[in-house]
CSV table of C-alpha atoms and ligand atoms in Angstrom, one decimal:
chain,number,residue,atom,x,y,z
X,19,MET,CA,65.1,-181.0,115.6
X,20,SER,CA,63.1,-184.3,115.9
X,21,LYS,CA,64.5,-187.0,118.1
X,22,ASN,CA,65.9,-190.1,116.4
X,23,ILE,CA,63.8,-193.1,116.6
X,24,GLN,CA,65.3,-195.9,118.7
X,25,ALA,CA,64.6,-199.7,119.0
X,26,ILE,CA,61.9,-200.6,121.4
X,27,ARG,CA,63.0,-201.2,125.1
X,28,GLY,CA,64.0,-204.8,125.5
X,29,MET,CA,64.4,-205.4,121.9
X,30,HIS,CA,67.8,-205.4,120.4
X,31,ASP,CA,69.6,-205.2,117.1
X,32,ILE,CA,72.2,-207.8,116.5
X,33,LEU,CA,75.0,-206.0,114.8
X,34,PRO,CA,77.5,-207.5,112.4
X,35,ASP,CA,80.3,-207.6,115.0
X,36,ARG,CA,78.3,-210.1,117.0
X,37,ILE,CA,76.8,-212.1,114.1
X,38,ALA,CA,79.6,-214.7,114.0
X,39,ILE,CA,78.7,-216.0,117.4
X,40,TRP,CA,75.0,-216.3,116.5
X,41,HIS,CA,76.1,-218.2,113.3
X,42,ARG,CA,78.3,-220.6,115.3
X,43,LEU,CA,75.5,-221.3,117.7
X,44,GLU,CA,72.9,-221.8,115.1
X,45,ASP,CA,75.0,-223.9,112.9
X,46,THR,CA,76.2,-226.1,115.6
X,47,ALA,CA,72.6,-226.6,116.9
X,48,ARG,CA,71.4,-227.4,113.4
X,49,GLU,CA,74.1,-230.0,112.9
X,50,VAL,CA,73.5,-231.7,116.2
X,51,LEU,CA,69.7,-231.7,115.7
X,52,SER,CA,69.8,-233.1,112.3
X,53,GLY,CA,72.3,-235.8,113.6
X,54,TYR,CA,69.5,-237.0,115.8
X,55,GLY,CA,66.9,-237.0,113.0
X,56,TYR,CA,65.1,-233.8,113.9
X,57,THR,CA,63.8,-231.6,111.1
X,58,GLU,CA,63.1,-227.9,111.1
X,59,ILE,CA,59.6,-226.4,111.1
X,60,ARG,CA,58.8,-222.7,110.6
X,61,THR,CA,55.6,-221.2,111.9
X,62,PRO,CA,54.2,-217.7,111.9
X,63,LEU,CA,55.3,-215.2,114.5
X,64,VAL,CA,51.7,-214.2,115.1
X,65,GLU,CA,48.8,-216.6,116.2
X,66,VAL,CA,45.3,-216.2,117.5
X,67,THR,CA,45.6,-215.3,121.2
X,68,GLU,CA,43.4,-218.3,122.1
X,69,LEU,CA,46.2,-220.7,121.0
X,70,PHE,CA,48.4,-219.4,123.8
X,71,SER,CA,45.6,-219.0,126.5
X,72,ARG,CA,44.5,-222.5,125.9
X,73,SER,CA,47.9,-224.1,126.0
X,74,ILE,CA,50.2,-222.1,128.2
X,75,GLY,CA,47.3,-221.5,130.7
X,76,GLU,CA,45.1,-218.5,131.6
X,77,VAL,CA,46.8,-218.1,135.1
X,78,THR,CA,50.4,-218.2,134.0
X,79,ASP,CA,52.7,-215.2,134.0
X,80,ILE,CA,53.1,-215.3,130.3
X,81,VAL,CA,49.3,-215.2,129.5
X,82,GLU,CA,48.3,-213.0,132.4
X,83,LYS,CA,50.9,-210.1,131.9
X,84,GLU,CA,53.5,-210.8,129.3
X,85,MET,CA,51.8,-211.2,125.9
X,86,TYR,CA,51.8,-208.7,123.1
X,87,SER,CA,48.2,-209.0,122.2
X,88,PHE,CA,46.3,-206.8,119.8
X,89,GLU,CA,43.3,-206.8,117.5
X,90,ASP,CA,44.1,-206.6,113.8
X,91,ARG,CA,42.0,-204.6,111.4
X,92,ASN,CA,39.5,-207.4,111.2
X,93,GLY,CA,38.9,-207.3,115.0
X,94,ASP,CA,40.6,-210.7,115.5
X,95,GLY,CA,42.5,-211.2,118.7
X,96,LEU,CA,46.1,-211.9,117.8
X,97,SER,CA,49.4,-212.2,119.8
X,98,LEU,CA,53.1,-212.3,119.0
X,99,ARG,CA,54.2,-215.8,120.0
X,100,PRO,CA,55.7,-215.8,123.5
X,101,GLU,CA,57.1,-219.3,122.9
X,102,GLY,CA,57.2,-222.0,120.2
X,103,THR,CA,55.5,-225.2,121.5
X,104,ALA,CA,51.9,-224.1,121.1
X,105,SER,CA,52.5,-223.1,117.4
X,106,CYS,CA,54.3,-226.5,116.7
X,107,VAL,CA,51.3,-228.4,118.2
X,108,ARG,CA,48.9,-226.3,116.2
X,109,ALA,CA,50.7,-226.9,113.0
X,110,ALA,CA,51.2,-230.6,113.7
X,111,ILE,CA,47.5,-231.0,114.2
X,112,GLU,CA,46.5,-228.8,111.3
X,113,HIS,CA,48.7,-230.6,108.8
X,114,GLY,CA,47.8,-234.2,110.0
X,115,MET,CA,51.4,-234.9,111.0
X,116,LEU,CA,50.5,-236.9,114.1
X,117,MET,CA,49.8,-240.2,112.5
X,118,GLN,CA,53.4,-241.1,113.1
X,119,PRO,CA,56.1,-240.0,115.6
X,120,GLN,CA,57.7,-236.6,114.6
X,121,ARG,CA,60.9,-235.1,115.7
X,122,LEU,CA,60.8,-231.3,115.0
X,123,TRP,CA,62.8,-228.3,115.9
X,124,TYR,CA,62.3,-224.6,115.4
X,125,ARG,CA,64.1,-221.4,116.0
X,126,GLY,CA,63.3,-217.7,115.9
X,127,PRO,CA,62.2,-214.7,118.0
X,128,MET,CA,59.8,-214.8,120.8
X,129,PHE,CA,58.1,-211.9,122.5
X,130,ARG,CA,57.2,-211.3,126.1
X,131,TYR,CA,56.4,-208.1,127.9
X,132,GLU,CA,58.9,-208.6,130.8
X,133,ARG,CA,61.0,-206.3,132.8
X,134,PRO,CA,64.2,-206.0,130.7
X,135,GLN,CA,67.4,-206.8,132.5
X,136,ARG,CA,70.5,-208.9,131.8
X,137,GLY,CA,69.5,-212.1,130.1
X,138,ARG,CA,65.8,-211.1,130.0
X,139,TYR,CA,64.5,-209.2,126.9
X,140,ARG,CA,61.1,-208.5,125.3
X,141,GLN,CA,62.2,-209.9,122.0
X,142,PHE,CA,64.5,-212.9,122.5
X,143,HIS,CA,65.4,-215.9,120.5
X,144,GLN,CA,64.9,-219.6,121.1
X,145,ILE,CA,65.9,-222.9,119.5
X,146,GLY,CA,63.5,-225.5,120.6
X,147,VAL,CA,62.7,-229.2,119.9
X,148,GLU,CA,59.4,-231.1,120.1
X,149,ALA,CA,59.0,-234.9,119.8
X,150,PHE,CA,55.5,-236.1,119.2
X,151,GLY,CA,54.0,-239.6,119.5
X,152,LEU,CA,56.6,-241.1,121.8
X,153,ALA,CA,55.5,-242.0,125.4
X,154,GLY,CA,58.5,-243.8,126.9
X,155,PRO,CA,61.3,-242.5,128.9
X,156,ASP,CA,63.7,-243.2,126.0
X,157,ILE,CA,62.7,-240.0,124.2
X,158,ASP,CA,62.9,-237.9,127.4
X,159,LEU,CA,66.5,-239.2,127.7
X,160,GLU,CA,67.2,-238.6,124.0
X,161,ILE,CA,66.5,-234.9,124.1
X,162,ILE,CA,68.6,-234.5,127.3
X,163,LEU,CA,71.5,-236.4,125.6
X,164,LEU,CA,71.1,-234.2,122.6
X,165,THR,CA,71.3,-231.0,124.6
X,166,ALA,CA,74.3,-232.4,126.5
X,167,ARG,CA,76.0,-233.1,123.1
X,168,LEU,CA,75.3,-229.6,121.9
X,169,TRP,CA,76.9,-228.1,125.1
X,170,ARG,CA,79.9,-230.3,124.4
X,171,ALA,CA,80.1,-229.2,120.8
X,172,LEU,CA,79.9,-225.5,121.9
X,173,GLY,CA,82.6,-226.0,124.5
X,174,PHE,CA,80.2,-225.6,127.6
X,175,GLU,CA,81.4,-227.9,130.3
X,176,ARG,CA,79.8,-226.3,133.3
X,177,PHE,CA,76.0,-226.5,132.9
X,178,ARG,CA,74.1,-228.1,135.7
X,179,LEU,CA,71.2,-230.3,134.9
X,180,GLU,CA,68.2,-230.2,137.2
X,181,LEU,CA,65.4,-232.8,136.9
X,182,ASN,CA,62.0,-233.3,138.4
X,183,THR,CA,58.7,-235.1,137.7
X,184,LEU,CA,55.4,-233.5,137.9
X,185,GLY,CA,53.4,-236.7,137.8
X,186,ASP,CA,50.3,-237.3,135.8
X,187,GLN,CA,47.2,-235.2,136.1
X,188,ALA,CA,45.5,-237.2,138.8
X,189,GLU,CA,48.8,-237.4,140.8
X,190,ARG,CA,49.3,-233.7,140.4
X,191,GLN,CA,45.7,-233.1,141.6
X,192,ALA,CA,46.2,-235.1,144.7
X,193,TYR,CA,49.4,-233.3,145.3
X,194,ARG,CA,47.9,-230.0,144.8
X,195,GLU,CA,45.3,-230.6,147.5
X,196,ARG,CA,48.0,-231.7,150.0
X,197,LEU,CA,50.1,-228.6,149.1
X,198,VAL,CA,47.2,-226.3,149.4
X,199,ALA,CA,46.3,-227.7,152.8
X,200,TYR,CA,49.9,-227.3,154.0
X,201,LEU,CA,50.3,-223.8,152.6
X,202,SER,CA,46.9,-222.7,154.0
X,203,THR,CA,48.2,-223.2,157.5
X,204,HIS,CA,51.0,-220.7,156.8
X,205,LEU,CA,48.9,-218.3,154.7
X,206,ASP,CA,49.9,-215.1,156.6
X,207,GLN,CA,53.6,-215.8,156.1
X,208,LEU,CA,53.3,-216.1,152.3
X,209,ASP,CA,54.1,-213.1,150.1
X,210,ALA,CA,51.2,-211.4,148.4
X,211,ASP,CA,51.8,-213.1,145.0
X,212,SER,CA,51.9,-216.5,146.5
X,213,GLN,CA,48.7,-215.8,148.5
X,214,ARG,CA,47.0,-215.0,145.3
X,215,ARG,CA,48.5,-218.1,143.6
X,216,LEU,CA,47.3,-220.4,146.3
X,217,ALA,CA,43.8,-220.4,144.7
X,218,THR,CA,44.8,-220.2,141.1
X,219,ASN,CA,48.2,-222.0,140.5
X,220,PRO,CA,49.6,-223.2,143.9
X,221,LEU,CA,52.5,-225.3,142.3
X,222,ARG,CA,54.0,-222.1,141.1
X,223,ILE,CA,54.5,-221.1,144.8
X,224,LEU,CA,57.2,-223.8,144.9
X,225,ASP,CA,59.6,-221.7,142.8
X,226,SER,CA,58.8,-218.3,144.5
X,227,LYS,CA,61.8,-216.1,144.8
X,228,ASN,CA,60.6,-214.6,148.1
X,229,PRO,CA,63.0,-215.8,150.9
X,230,GLN,CA,60.3,-216.1,153.6
X,231,THR,CA,58.0,-218.1,151.2
X,232,GLN,CA,61.0,-220.3,150.3
X,233,GLN,CA,61.4,-221.2,154.0
X,234,ILE,CA,57.8,-222.2,154.2
X,235,VAL,CA,58.1,-224.2,150.9
X,236,ALA,CA,61.2,-226.0,152.2
X,237,ASP,CA,59.0,-228.1,154.5
X,238,ALA,CA,56.2,-228.5,152.1
X,239,PRO,CA,55.1,-232.1,151.1
X,240,THR,CA,56.8,-233.1,147.8
X,241,LEU,CA,55.2,-234.4,144.7
X,242,MET,CA,57.4,-237.5,144.8
X,243,ASP,CA,55.2,-238.8,147.7
X,244,CYS,CA,52.2,-238.7,145.5
X,245,LEU,CA,53.6,-240.5,142.6
X,246,GLY,CA,52.1,-243.9,141.3
X,247,ASP,CA,54.3,-246.8,140.2
X,248,GLU,CA,54.2,-246.0,136.5
X,249,THR,CA,55.2,-242.4,136.8
X,250,ARG,CA,57.9,-243.3,139.3
X,251,SER,CA,59.3,-246.0,137.1
X,252,HIS,CA,59.3,-243.6,134.0
X,253,PHE,CA,61.3,-241.1,136.1
X,254,GLU,CA,63.7,-243.8,137.5
X,255,GLN,CA,64.6,-245.1,134.0
X,256,ILE,CA,65.6,-241.6,132.9
X,257,CYS,CA,67.8,-241.2,136.0
X,258,ARG,CA,69.4,-244.6,135.5
X,259,ASN,CA,70.1,-244.0,131.9
X,260,LEU,CA,71.6,-240.6,132.7
X,261,ASP,CA,73.8,-242.4,135.2
X,262,ALA,CA,74.8,-244.8,132.6
X,263,ALA,CA,75.5,-242.0,130.1
X,264,GLY,CA,77.8,-240.2,132.6
X,265,ILE,CA,75.6,-237.2,132.7
X,266,GLY,CA,75.3,-235.6,136.2
X,267,TYR,CA,72.1,-234.2,137.4
X,268,GLN,CA,70.3,-233.0,140.5
X,269,ILE,CA,66.8,-233.9,141.4
X,270,ASN,CA,65.1,-230.7,142.3
X,271,PRO,CA,61.6,-231.3,143.8
X,272,ARG,CA,60.8,-227.6,143.5
X,273,LEU,CA,61.4,-227.4,139.8
X,274,VAL,CA,57.9,-226.8,138.4
X,275,ARG,CA,58.2,-224.7,135.3
X,276,GLY,CA,56.1,-221.7,134.4
X,277,LEU,CA,53.8,-223.2,131.9
X,278,ASP,CA,50.7,-225.2,132.7
X,279,TYR,CA,51.1,-227.9,130.1
X,280,TYR,CA,53.9,-230.0,131.5
X,281,ASN,CA,53.5,-233.4,133.2
X,282,ARG,CA,56.0,-236.0,134.3
X,283,THR,CA,59.6,-235.1,133.3
X,284,VAL,CA,60.7,-231.5,133.6
X,285,PHE,CA,64.3,-230.3,133.4
X,286,GLU,CA,66.5,-227.3,133.2
X,287,TRP,CA,70.1,-226.7,132.3
X,288,ILE,CA,71.5,-224.0,134.5
X,289,THR,CA,74.7,-222.0,134.6
X,290,ASP,CA,76.0,-219.9,137.5
X,291,GLU,CA,77.8,-217.5,135.2
X,292,LEU,CA,74.9,-215.3,134.1
X,293,GLY,CA,73.7,-214.0,137.4
X,294,ALA,CA,70.0,-214.3,138.2
X,295,GLN,CA,69.0,-215.4,134.7
X,296,GLY,CA,70.9,-218.7,134.8
X,297,THR,CA,68.5,-221.1,133.0
X,298,VAL,CA,69.8,-221.6,129.4
X,299,CYS,CA,67.5,-224.5,128.4
X,300,ALA,CA,64.2,-225.7,129.8
X,301,GLY,CA,61.7,-228.3,128.9
X,302,GLY,CA,59.7,-231.4,129.7
X,303,ARG,CA,56.9,-233.7,128.9
X,304,TYR,CA,53.4,-232.3,127.9
X,305,ASP,CA,51.3,-235.4,127.1
X,306,GLY,CA,48.0,-233.6,127.4
X,307,LEU,CA,48.5,-230.6,125.2
X,308,VAL,CA,47.9,-232.0,121.7
X,309,ALA,CA,44.4,-233.2,122.9
X,310,GLN,CA,43.8,-230.0,124.7
X,311,LEU,CA,44.3,-228.2,121.5
X,312,GLY,CA,41.9,-230.4,119.6
X,313,GLY,CA,44.2,-233.2,118.2
X,314,ARG,CA,44.0,-236.8,119.0
X,315,PRO,CA,45.8,-237.7,122.3
X,316,THR,CA,49.5,-237.7,121.5
X,317,PRO,CA,52.4,-237.9,124.0
X,318,ALA,CA,54.9,-235.2,123.6
X,319,VAL,CA,58.2,-233.9,125.0
X,320,GLY,CA,60.3,-230.9,124.2
X,321,PHE,CA,62.6,-228.0,125.4
X,322,ALA,CA,63.6,-224.5,124.4
X,323,MET,CA,66.9,-222.8,124.9
X,324,GLY,CA,67.5,-219.1,125.2
X,325,LEU,CA,70.0,-218.0,122.6
X,326,GLU,CA,70.9,-214.6,124.1
X,327,ARG,CA,72.1,-216.2,127.3
X,328,LEU,CA,74.1,-218.8,125.3
X,329,VAL,CA,75.6,-216.1,123.2
X,330,GLU,CA,76.6,-214.1,126.2
X,331,LEU,CA,78.4,-217.2,127.6
X,332,MET,CA,80.1,-217.7,124.3
X,333,GLN,CA,81.2,-214.1,124.2
X,334,GLN,CA,82.7,-214.6,127.6
X,335,ASP,CA,84.5,-217.5,126.3
X,336,GLY,CA,86.4,-216.3,123.3
X,337,GLN,CA,86.6,-214.4,120.1
X,338,PHE,CA,84.3,-215.2,117.2
X,339,ALA,CA,84.8,-213.6,113.9
X,340,GLU,CA,83.2,-214.1,110.4
X,341,PRO,CA,85.8,-215.7,108.1
X,342,PRO,CA,87.9,-212.9,106.5
X,343,LEU,CA,87.4,-211.9,102.8
X,344,ASP,CA,89.6,-213.8,100.4
X,345,ALA,CA,90.1,-210.9,98.2
X,346,TYR,CA,89.2,-207.2,97.5
X,347,PHE,CA,88.9,-206.2,93.9
X,348,VAL,CA,90.5,-202.9,93.2
X,349,ALA,CA,89.7,-201.2,89.8
X,350,VAL,CA,91.0,-197.9,88.7
X,351,GLY,CA,90.0,-196.1,85.6
X,352,ASP,CA,86.7,-196.1,83.6
X,353,LYS,CA,87.5,-199.0,81.4
X,354,ALA,CA,88.7,-201.1,84.3
X,355,GLN,CA,85.7,-200.3,86.3
X,356,ALA,CA,83.4,-201.1,83.4
X,357,ALA,CA,85.2,-204.6,83.0
X,358,THR,CA,85.0,-205.4,86.7
X,359,PRO,CA,81.5,-206.9,86.9
X,360,ARG,CA,82.2,-209.3,84.1
X,361,LEU,CA,85.5,-210.4,85.6
X,362,THR,CA,84.3,-210.8,89.2
X,363,GLU,CA,81.3,-212.7,88.1
X,364,GLN,CA,83.6,-215.1,86.2
X,365,LEU,CA,85.7,-215.5,89.3
X,366,ARG,CA,82.7,-216.2,91.4
X,367,ASP,CA,81.6,-218.9,88.8
X,368,ALA,CA,85.0,-220.5,88.8
X,369,VAL,CA,85.8,-220.5,92.5
X,370,PRO,CA,83.0,-221.9,94.7
X,371,GLY,CA,82.8,-220.3,98.1
X,372,LEU,CA,85.0,-217.4,97.1
X,373,ARG,CA,84.6,-214.4,99.4
X,374,LEU,CA,85.3,-211.5,97.1
X,375,LEU,CA,84.4,-207.9,97.7
X,376,ALA,CA,84.3,-205.8,94.5
X,377,HIS,CA,85.1,-202.2,95.2
X,378,CYS,CA,82.2,-199.8,94.4
X,379,GLY,CA,82.4,-196.0,94.0
X,380,GLY,CA,85.6,-195.5,92.0
X,381,GLY,CA,88.6,-193.5,93.5
X,382,SER,CA,92.3,-193.6,93.3
X,383,PHE,CA,94.6,-196.6,93.8
X,384,LYS,CA,95.6,-195.3,97.1
X,385,SER,CA,92.1,-194.8,98.5
X,386,GLN,CA,91.0,-198.2,97.2
X,387,PHE,CA,94.0,-199.9,98.7
X,388,LYS,CA,93.2,-198.4,102.1
X,389,LYS,CA,89.8,-199.8,101.9
X,390,ALA,CA,91.2,-203.2,100.8
X,391,ASP,CA,93.4,-203.2,103.8
X,392,LYS,CA,90.7,-202.3,106.2
X,393,SER,CA,88.3,-204.9,104.9
X,394,GLY,CA,90.6,-207.7,106.3
X,395,ALA,CA,90.9,-209.3,102.9
X,396,ARG,CA,94.0,-211.5,102.4
X,397,LEU,CA,94.5,-210.4,98.7
X,398,ALA,CA,94.0,-207.4,96.7
X,399,LEU,CA,93.2,-208.1,93.1
X,400,ILE,CA,94.2,-205.1,90.9
X,401,LEU,CA,92.9,-204.0,87.7
X,402,GLY,CA,94.1,-200.8,86.0
X,403,GLU,CA,94.0,-199.7,82.4
X,404,ASP,CA,97.4,-201.3,81.9
X,405,GLU,CA,96.5,-204.7,83.4
X,406,LEU,CA,93.3,-204.6,81.4
X,407,ALA,CA,95.2,-204.0,78.1
X,408,ARG,CA,97.4,-207.0,78.9
X,409,GLN,CA,94.5,-209.2,80.0
X,410,VAL,CA,96.0,-209.8,83.4
X,411,VAL,CA,95.1,-209.0,87.1
X,412,GLY,CA,97.6,-208.0,89.7
X,413,VAL,CA,97.6,-210.1,92.9
X,414,LYS,CA,99.0,-208.5,96.1
X,415,HIS,CA,99.1,-210.2,99.4
X,416,LEU,CA,97.9,-207.8,102.1
X,417,ARG,CA,98.8,-209.9,105.1
X,418,GLU,CA,101.9,-211.7,104.2
X,419,ASP,CA,105.3,-210.9,102.6
X,420,VAL,CA,104.7,-212.4,99.2
X,421,GLU,CA,105.9,-210.9,96.1
X,422,GLN,CA,103.2,-209.1,93.9
X,423,ARG,CA,102.4,-210.9,90.6
X,424,GLU,CA,100.2,-210.9,87.7
X,425,LEU,CA,97.9,-213.6,86.5
X,426,GLU,CA,95.6,-214.2,83.5
X,427,MET,CA,92.0,-215.0,84.4
X,428,GLU,CA,92.3,-218.7,84.2
X,429,ALA,CA,95.5,-218.8,86.2
X,430,LEU,CA,94.0,-216.4,88.8
X,431,ALA,CA,91.0,-218.7,89.2
X,432,ALA,CA,93.2,-221.6,90.0
X,433,TYR,CA,95.3,-219.5,92.3
X,434,LEU,CA,92.1,-218.3,94.2
X,435,ARG,CA,90.8,-222.0,94.3
X,436,ALA,CA,94.0,-223.1,96.0
X,437,ALA,CA,94.0,-220.0,98.4
X,438,THR,CA,90.4,-220.5,99.4
X,439,THR,CA,90.8,-224.2,100.1
X,440,SER,CA,93.9,-223.6,102.2
X,441,SER,CA,92.2,-220.9,104.1
X,442,ALA,CA,89.1,-223.2,104.7
X,443,GLU,CA,91.4,-225.7,106.3
X,444,THR,CA,93.0,-223.3,108.7
U,21,ATP,P1,62.5,-217.7,133.2
U,21,ATP,O1,62.4,-218.5,134.5
U,21,ATP,O2,64.0,-217.4,133.0
U,21,ATP,O3,61.6,-216.6,133.1
U,21,ATP,P2,60.9,-219.3,131.6
U,21,ATP,O4,60.6,-220.5,132.4
U,21,ATP,O5,59.9,-218.2,131.5
U,21,ATP,O6,62.4,-218.7,132.1
U,21,ATP,P3,60.8,-220.8,129.1
U,21,ATP,O7,59.5,-220.3,128.7
U,21,ATP,O8,60.9,-222.2,129.6
U,21,ATP,O9,61.4,-219.8,130.2
U,21,ATP,O10,61.9,-220.5,128.0
U,21,ATP,C1,63.0,-221.4,127.7
U,21,ATP,C2,64.3,-220.5,127.8
U,21,ATP,O11,64.2,-219.3,127.0
U,21,ATP,C3,64.7,-220.0,129.2
U,21,ATP,O12,65.3,-221.0,129.9
U,21,ATP,C4,65.6,-218.9,128.8
U,21,ATP,O13,66.9,-219.3,128.5
U,21,ATP,C5,65.0,-218.3,127.6
U,21,ATP,N1,64.1,-217.2,128.0
U,21,ATP,C6,62.9,-217.1,128.4
U,21,ATP,N2,62.4,-215.9,128.6
U,21,ATP,C7,63.3,-215.1,128.1
U,21,ATP,C8,63.5,-213.6,128.0
U,21,ATP,N3,62.5,-212.8,128.3
U,21,ATP,N4,64.7,-213.1,127.5
U,21,ATP,C9,65.7,-214.0,127.2
U,21,ATP,N5,65.7,-215.3,127.2
U,21,ATP,C10,64.5,-215.9,127.8
U,22,MG,MG1,59.7,-216.3,132.4
């Protein structure tokens, strides 16, 4: 026998018993984001590879070894998107959206060829935000406040905010030289990856996970020492306003982020409850990227959060279930079954938001009742030849001790309207 085909390693089905958590997360995020005036943008899952190599950076992990790249039948070099920012910038330039400030958000699957493990997958989902055309620290603060509000709305009270500034290009260049000079004197003590990065991407050595490298890095000069007045004041204003807003944070001078395009503010929200993959949201300012991709110079700031990690936390926290069905429509006999579509459509028209499952496939009263019970519905609506002849529908409460009754269609619609509003309130 041939083997069953399975999902690709690191790519997961989200099954119906988990979907309520996803809906809760996505709906809450959408509400919070629209409450701050952000609107959704949807871009293709596939882009030309050059978009990512030019924005994320040639010598980053993502572009060097994590992208799903391929040639299409035309011979064009394409990639599944590994993140959302590059596509947003591309779309904003392409559609001339950057004449005024834009507050955008996106959601959807991203693809990275990483080693699958807890909290790290090859297809994963992000919700992200990009704000274009605003240069001041007020917008950096806004997106941090917005994420803090989202955590509160979701009941997360224990995320840690880490913050850093990467300076501007010139400041970073100056720092890079100092860092390389320092690390070069310890070259033989660095791990192999970091030795290689010394020439290509030395700032990444700062967040090396290698313990011995970490020791060397602990005494390295910090970027803060290379900052000019303007960058310093931008950063200090954010810190001051976070203090004023009562949002705790830690300044982490080794927070550098894995993508090349960041400057000035970078931040991460981290939890200790997910093991090694503790960053649930990460972002920062990327003032150079729009121009780098051919647009007119436009300041920008944004973040992305990893939904799988948030879903795992929500699952640890409690139970989520889709709302139960209001009713299960039981129809026995040929005539009753033939009348069912007309009657159930009438009920759907008359009762907005009604969650009604109409039985399909025939069968006895007994077998249909079993299914009604298993469906979790609160009510069974019953139509047999007898009810049909008298133009009524039987109403049986499946979860409470209420006497069974019969109602004509109009009265039934009113009854269901009352029942659905009372269940929506509980
Ligand atoms: P990490 O350091 O965990 O690899 P990153 O810096 O590569 O993260 P970003 O590109 O900034 O991550 O993505 C933002 C968020 O998306 C991360 O903080 C994380 O929550 C989530 N994320 C990133 N990669 C994955 C993945 N492979 N699987 C699941 N979630 C991910
Ligand atoms: Mg990564």
